[in-house]
PDB file of C-alpha atoms in Angstrom:
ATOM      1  CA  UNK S   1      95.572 106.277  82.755  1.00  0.00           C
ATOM      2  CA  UNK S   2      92.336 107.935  83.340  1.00  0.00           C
ATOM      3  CA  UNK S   3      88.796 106.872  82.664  1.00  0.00           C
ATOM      4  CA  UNK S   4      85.487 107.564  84.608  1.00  0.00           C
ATOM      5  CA  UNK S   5      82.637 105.182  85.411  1.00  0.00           C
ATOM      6  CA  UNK S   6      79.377 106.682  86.061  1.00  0.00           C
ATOM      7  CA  UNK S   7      80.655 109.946  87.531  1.00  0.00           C
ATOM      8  CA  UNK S   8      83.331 108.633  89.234  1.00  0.00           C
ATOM      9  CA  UNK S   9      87.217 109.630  87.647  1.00  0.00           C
ATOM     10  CA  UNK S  10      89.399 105.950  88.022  1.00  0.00           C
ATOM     11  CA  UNK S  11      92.898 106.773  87.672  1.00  0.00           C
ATOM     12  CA  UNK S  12      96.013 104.480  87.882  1.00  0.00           C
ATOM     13  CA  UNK S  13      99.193 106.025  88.186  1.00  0.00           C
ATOM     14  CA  UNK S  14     102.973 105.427  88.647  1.00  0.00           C
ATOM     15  CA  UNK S  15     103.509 107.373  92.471  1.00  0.00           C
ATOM     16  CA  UNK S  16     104.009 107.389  96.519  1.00  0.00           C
ATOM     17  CA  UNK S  17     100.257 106.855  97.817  1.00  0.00           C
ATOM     18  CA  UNK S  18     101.524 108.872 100.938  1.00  0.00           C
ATOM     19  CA  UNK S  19     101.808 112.411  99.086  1.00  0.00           C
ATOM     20  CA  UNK S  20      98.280 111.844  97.432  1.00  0.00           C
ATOM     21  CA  UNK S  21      96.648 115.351  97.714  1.00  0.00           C
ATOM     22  CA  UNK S  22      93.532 113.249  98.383  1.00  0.00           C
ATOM     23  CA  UNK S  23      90.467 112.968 101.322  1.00  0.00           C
ATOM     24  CA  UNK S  24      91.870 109.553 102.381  1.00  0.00           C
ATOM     25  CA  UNK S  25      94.051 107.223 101.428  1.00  0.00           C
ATOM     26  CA  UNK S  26      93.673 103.112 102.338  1.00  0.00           C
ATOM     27  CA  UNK S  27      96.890 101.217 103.978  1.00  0.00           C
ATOM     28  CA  UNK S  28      97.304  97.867 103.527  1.00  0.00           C
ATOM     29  CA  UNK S  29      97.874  96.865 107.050  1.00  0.00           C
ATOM     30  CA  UNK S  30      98.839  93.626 108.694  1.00  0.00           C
ATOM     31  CA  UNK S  31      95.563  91.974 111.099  1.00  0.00           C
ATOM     32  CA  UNK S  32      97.122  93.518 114.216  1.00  0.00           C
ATOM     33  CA  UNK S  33      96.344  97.499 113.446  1.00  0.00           C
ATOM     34  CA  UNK S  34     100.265  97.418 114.185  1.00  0.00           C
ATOM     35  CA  UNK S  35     102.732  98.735 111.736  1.00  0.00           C
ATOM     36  CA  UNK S  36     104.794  97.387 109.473  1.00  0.00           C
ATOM     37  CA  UNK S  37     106.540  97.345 105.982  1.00  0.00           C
ATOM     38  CA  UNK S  38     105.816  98.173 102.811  1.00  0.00           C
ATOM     39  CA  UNK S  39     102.868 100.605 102.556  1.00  0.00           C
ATOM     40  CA  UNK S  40     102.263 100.292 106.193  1.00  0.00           C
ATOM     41  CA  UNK S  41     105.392 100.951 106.795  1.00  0.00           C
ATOM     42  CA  UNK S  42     105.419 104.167 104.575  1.00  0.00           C
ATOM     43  CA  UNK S  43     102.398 105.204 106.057  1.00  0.00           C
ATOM     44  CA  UNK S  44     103.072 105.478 109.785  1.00  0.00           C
ATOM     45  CA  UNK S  45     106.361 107.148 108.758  1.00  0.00           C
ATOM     46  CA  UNK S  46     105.376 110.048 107.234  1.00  0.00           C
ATOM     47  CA  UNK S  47     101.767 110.275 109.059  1.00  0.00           C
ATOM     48  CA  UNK S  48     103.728 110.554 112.570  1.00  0.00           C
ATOM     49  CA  UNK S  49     102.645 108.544 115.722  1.00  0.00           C
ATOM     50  CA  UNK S  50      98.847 110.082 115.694  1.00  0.00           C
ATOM     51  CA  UNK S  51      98.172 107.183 113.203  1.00  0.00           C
ATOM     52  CA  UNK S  52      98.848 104.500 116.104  1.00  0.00           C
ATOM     53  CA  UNK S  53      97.545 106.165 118.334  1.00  0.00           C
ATOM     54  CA  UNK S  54      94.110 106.151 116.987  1.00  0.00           C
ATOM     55  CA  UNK S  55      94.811 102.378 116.079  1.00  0.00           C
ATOM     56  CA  UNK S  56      95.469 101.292 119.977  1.00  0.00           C
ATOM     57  CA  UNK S  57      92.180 102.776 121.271  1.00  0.00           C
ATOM     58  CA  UNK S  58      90.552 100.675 117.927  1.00  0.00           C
ATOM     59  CA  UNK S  59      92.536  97.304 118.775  1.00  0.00           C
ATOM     60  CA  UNK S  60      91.974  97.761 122.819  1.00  0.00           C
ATOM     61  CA  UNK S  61      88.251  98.135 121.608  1.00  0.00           C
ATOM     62  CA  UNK S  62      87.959  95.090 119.307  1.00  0.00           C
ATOM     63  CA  UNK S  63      91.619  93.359 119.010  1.00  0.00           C
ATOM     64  CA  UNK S  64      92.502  93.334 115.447  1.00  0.00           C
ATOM     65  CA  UNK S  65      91.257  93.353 112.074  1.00  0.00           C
ATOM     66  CA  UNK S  66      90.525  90.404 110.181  1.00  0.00           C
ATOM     67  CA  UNK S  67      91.105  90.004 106.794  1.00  0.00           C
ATOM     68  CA  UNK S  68      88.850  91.796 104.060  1.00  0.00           C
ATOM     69  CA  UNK S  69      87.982  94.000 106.565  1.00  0.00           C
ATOM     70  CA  UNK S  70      88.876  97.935 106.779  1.00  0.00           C
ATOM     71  CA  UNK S  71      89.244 100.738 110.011  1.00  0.00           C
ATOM     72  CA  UNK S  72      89.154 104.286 109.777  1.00  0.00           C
ATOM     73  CA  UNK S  73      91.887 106.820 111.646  1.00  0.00           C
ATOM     74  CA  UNK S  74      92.583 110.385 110.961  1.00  0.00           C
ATOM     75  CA  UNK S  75      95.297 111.403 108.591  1.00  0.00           C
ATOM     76  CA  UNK S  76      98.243 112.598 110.889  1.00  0.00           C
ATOM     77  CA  UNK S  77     100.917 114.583 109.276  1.00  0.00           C
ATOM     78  CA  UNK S  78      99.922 113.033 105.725  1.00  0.00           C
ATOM     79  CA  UNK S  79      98.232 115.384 103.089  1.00  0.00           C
ATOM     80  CA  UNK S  80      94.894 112.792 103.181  1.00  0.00           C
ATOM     81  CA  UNK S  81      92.793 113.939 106.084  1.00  0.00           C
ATOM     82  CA  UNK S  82      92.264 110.072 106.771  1.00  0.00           C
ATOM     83  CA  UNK S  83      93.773 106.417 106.359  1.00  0.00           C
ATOM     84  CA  UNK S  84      91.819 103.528 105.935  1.00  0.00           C
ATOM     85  CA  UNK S  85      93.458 100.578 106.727  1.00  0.00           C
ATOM     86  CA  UNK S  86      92.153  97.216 105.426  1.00  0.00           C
ATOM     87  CA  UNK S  87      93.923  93.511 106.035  1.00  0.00           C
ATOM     88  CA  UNK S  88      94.645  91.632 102.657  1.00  0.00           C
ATOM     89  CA  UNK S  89      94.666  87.887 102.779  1.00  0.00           C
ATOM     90  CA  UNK S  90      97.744  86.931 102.490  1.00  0.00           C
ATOM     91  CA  UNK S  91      98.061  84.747  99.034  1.00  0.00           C
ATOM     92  CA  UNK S  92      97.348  80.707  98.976  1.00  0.00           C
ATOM     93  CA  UNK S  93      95.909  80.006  96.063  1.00  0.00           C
ATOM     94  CA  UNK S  94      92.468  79.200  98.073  1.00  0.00           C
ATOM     95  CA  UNK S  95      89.375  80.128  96.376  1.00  0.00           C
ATOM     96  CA  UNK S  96      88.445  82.724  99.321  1.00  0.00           C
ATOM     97  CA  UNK S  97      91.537  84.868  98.415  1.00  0.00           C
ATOM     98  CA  UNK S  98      89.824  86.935  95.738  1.00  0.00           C
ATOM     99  CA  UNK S  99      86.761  87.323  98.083  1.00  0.00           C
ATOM    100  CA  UNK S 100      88.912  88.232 100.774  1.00  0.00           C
ATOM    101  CA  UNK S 101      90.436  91.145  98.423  1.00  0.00           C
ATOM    102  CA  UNK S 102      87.597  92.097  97.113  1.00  0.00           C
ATOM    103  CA  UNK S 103      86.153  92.880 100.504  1.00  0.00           C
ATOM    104  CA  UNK S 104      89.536  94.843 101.237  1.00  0.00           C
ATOM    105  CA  UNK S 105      88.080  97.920  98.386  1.00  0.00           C
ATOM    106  CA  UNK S 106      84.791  97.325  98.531  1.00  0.00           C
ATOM    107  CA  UNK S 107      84.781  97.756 102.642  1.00  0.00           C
ATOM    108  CA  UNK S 108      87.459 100.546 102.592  1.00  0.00           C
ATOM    109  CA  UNK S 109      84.574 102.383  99.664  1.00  0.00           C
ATOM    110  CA  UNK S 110      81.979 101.818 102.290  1.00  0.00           C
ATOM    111  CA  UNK S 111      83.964 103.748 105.014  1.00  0.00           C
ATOM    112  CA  UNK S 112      84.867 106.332 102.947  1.00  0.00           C
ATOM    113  CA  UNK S 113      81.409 106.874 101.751  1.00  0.00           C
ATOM    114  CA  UNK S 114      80.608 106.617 105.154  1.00  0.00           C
ATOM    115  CA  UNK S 115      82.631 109.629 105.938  1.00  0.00           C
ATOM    116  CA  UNK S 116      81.790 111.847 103.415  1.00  0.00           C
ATOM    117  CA  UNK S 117      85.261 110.823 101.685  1.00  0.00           C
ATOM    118  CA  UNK S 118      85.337 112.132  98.109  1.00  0.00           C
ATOM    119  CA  UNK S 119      88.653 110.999  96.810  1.00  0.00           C
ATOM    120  CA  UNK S 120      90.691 108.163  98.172  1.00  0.00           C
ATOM    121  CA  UNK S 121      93.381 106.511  96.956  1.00  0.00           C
ATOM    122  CA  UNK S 122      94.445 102.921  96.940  1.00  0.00           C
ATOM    123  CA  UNK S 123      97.793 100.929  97.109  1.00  0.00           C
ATOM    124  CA  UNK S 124      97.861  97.390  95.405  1.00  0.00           C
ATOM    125  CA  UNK S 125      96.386  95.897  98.621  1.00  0.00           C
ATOM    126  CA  UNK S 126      98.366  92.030  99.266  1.00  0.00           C
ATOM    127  CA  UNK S 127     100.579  92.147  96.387  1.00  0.00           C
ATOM    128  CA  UNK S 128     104.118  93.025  98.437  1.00  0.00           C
ATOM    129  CA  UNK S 129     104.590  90.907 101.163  1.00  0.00           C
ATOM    130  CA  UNK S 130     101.501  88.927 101.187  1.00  0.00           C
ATOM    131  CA  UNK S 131     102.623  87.652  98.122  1.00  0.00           C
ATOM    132  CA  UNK S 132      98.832  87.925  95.938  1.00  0.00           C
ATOM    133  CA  UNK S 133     100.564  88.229  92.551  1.00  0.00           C
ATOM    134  CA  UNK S 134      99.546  91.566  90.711  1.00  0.00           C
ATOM    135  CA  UNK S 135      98.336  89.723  87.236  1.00  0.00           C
ATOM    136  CA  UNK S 136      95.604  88.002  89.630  1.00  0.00           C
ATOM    137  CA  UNK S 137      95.053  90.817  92.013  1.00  0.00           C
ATOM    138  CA  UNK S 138      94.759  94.006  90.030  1.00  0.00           C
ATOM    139  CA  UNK S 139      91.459  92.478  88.358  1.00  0.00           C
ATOM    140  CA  UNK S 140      90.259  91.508  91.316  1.00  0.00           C
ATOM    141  CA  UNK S 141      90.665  95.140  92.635  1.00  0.00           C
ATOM    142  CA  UNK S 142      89.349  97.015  89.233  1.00  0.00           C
ATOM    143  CA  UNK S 143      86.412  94.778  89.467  1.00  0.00           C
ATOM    144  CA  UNK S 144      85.100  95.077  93.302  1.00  0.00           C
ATOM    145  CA  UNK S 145      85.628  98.861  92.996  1.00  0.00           C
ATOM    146  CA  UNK S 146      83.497  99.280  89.853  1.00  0.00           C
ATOM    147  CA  UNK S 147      81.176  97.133  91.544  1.00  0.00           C
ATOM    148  CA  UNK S 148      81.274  99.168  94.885  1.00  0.00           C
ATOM    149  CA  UNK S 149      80.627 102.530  93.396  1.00  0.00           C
ATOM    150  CA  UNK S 150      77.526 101.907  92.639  1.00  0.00           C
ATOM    151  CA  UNK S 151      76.182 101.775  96.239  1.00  0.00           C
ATOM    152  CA  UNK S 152      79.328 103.972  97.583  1.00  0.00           C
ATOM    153  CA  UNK S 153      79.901 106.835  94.669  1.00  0.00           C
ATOM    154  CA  UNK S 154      82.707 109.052  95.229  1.00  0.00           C
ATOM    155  CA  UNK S 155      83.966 111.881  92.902  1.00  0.00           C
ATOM    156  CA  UNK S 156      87.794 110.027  92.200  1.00  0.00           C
ATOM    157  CA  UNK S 157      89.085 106.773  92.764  1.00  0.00           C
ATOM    158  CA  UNK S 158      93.376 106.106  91.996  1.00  0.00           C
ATOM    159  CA  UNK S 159      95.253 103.228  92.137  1.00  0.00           C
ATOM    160  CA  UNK S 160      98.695 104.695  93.384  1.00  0.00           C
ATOM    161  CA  UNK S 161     100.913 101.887  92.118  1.00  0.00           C
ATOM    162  CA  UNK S 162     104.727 102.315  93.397  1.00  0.00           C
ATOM    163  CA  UNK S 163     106.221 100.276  90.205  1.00  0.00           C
ATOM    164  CA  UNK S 164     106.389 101.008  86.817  1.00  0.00           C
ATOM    165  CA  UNK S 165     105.173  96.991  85.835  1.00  0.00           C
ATOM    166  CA  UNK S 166     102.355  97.651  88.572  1.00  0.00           C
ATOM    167  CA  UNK S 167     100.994 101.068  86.717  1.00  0.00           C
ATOM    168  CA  UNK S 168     101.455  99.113  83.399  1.00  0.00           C
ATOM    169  CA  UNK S 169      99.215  96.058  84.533  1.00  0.00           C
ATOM    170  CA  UNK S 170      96.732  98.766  85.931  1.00  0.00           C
ATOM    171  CA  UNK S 171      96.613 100.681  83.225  1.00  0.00           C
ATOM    172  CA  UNK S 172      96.400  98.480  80.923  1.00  0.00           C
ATOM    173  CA  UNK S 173      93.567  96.668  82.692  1.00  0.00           C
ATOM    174  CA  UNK S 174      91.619 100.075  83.203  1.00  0.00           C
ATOM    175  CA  UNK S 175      91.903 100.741  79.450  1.00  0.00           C
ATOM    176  CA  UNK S 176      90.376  97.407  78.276  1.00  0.00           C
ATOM    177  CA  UNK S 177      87.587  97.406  80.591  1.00  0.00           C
ATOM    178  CA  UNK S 178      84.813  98.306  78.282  1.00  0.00           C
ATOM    179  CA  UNK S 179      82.732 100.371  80.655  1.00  0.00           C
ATOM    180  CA  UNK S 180      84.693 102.872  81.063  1.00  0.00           C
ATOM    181  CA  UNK S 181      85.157 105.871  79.412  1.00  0.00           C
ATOM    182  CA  UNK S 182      88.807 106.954  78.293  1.00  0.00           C
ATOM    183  CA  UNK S 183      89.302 111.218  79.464  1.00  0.00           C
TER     184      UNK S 183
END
């Protein structure tokens, strides 16, 4: 699915974010900068130790990363000249959860802007292991992007989904939202 808002291309598709031919790509990391599964997991792996090794100088300078938040590290061996990695809440049902996510893409737009990022792709930040379910977070994610590019415009945004009901919720989602304009 493709569709642009403003002159930004949105694009959701069925994929492995770490093969993205893309400026930067955004890691749903856990709060300690430190590896993991999943995403994070994938990441390090085929980016190659560089990636933590930019993350230790950023956690001896200021610990970890709370949630909603976002750091920036070079690319490593991956395709994407950079990773953003951002800290989902992990799911509760409290009413700051879609805040918290919200701040996950809106802060990882604002670095990439920051950094003269003009593509970036995103995973389906706290929907594996931290357990946000997708029907609640994918609207949460279309929504604080839109809302993002206004102040942090970059030429394509895509939602790299790894599972075929993921890219379907996305999709569909992305086609329905009346803003946009289907390519």
């Amino acid at each position: 699915m493709k569709a642009k808002f403003r002159d930004t291309l949105v694009t959701a598709l069925l994929g492995d974010i770490t093969v993205q031919d893309v400026d930067g790509i955004v890691n749903a990391a856990n709060s300690r900068l430190a590896g993991g599964g999943g995403v994070d997991g994938a990441i390090h792996a085929r980016g190659g130790p560089a990636i933590m090794r930019e993350l230790d100088v950023i956690r001896a300078r200021q610990g970890g990363c709370p949630a909603g938040q976002a750091v920036i590290t070079g690319g490593g061996n991956l395709a994407a000249r950079y990773v953003i990695h951002t800290v989902g809440p992990v799911y509760g049902g409290r009413p700051s959860d879609p805040e918290l996510l919200a701040a996950c893409y809106t802060n990882s737009l604002r670095l990439a802007h920051g950094r003269g990022l003009r593509t970036l792709a995103f995973p389906s930040i706290s929907t594996g292991a931290y357990r946000y379910p997708i029907e609640a977070a994918a609207p949460v994610a279309i929504a604080a992007v839109l809302a993002a590019l206004a102040p942090y415009p970059l030429a394509e945004i895509r939602f790299v989904l790894h599972s075929a009901g993921d890219y379907g919720i996305y999709s569909r989602l992305l086609a329905a939202e009346g803003r946009l304009q289907p390519q």
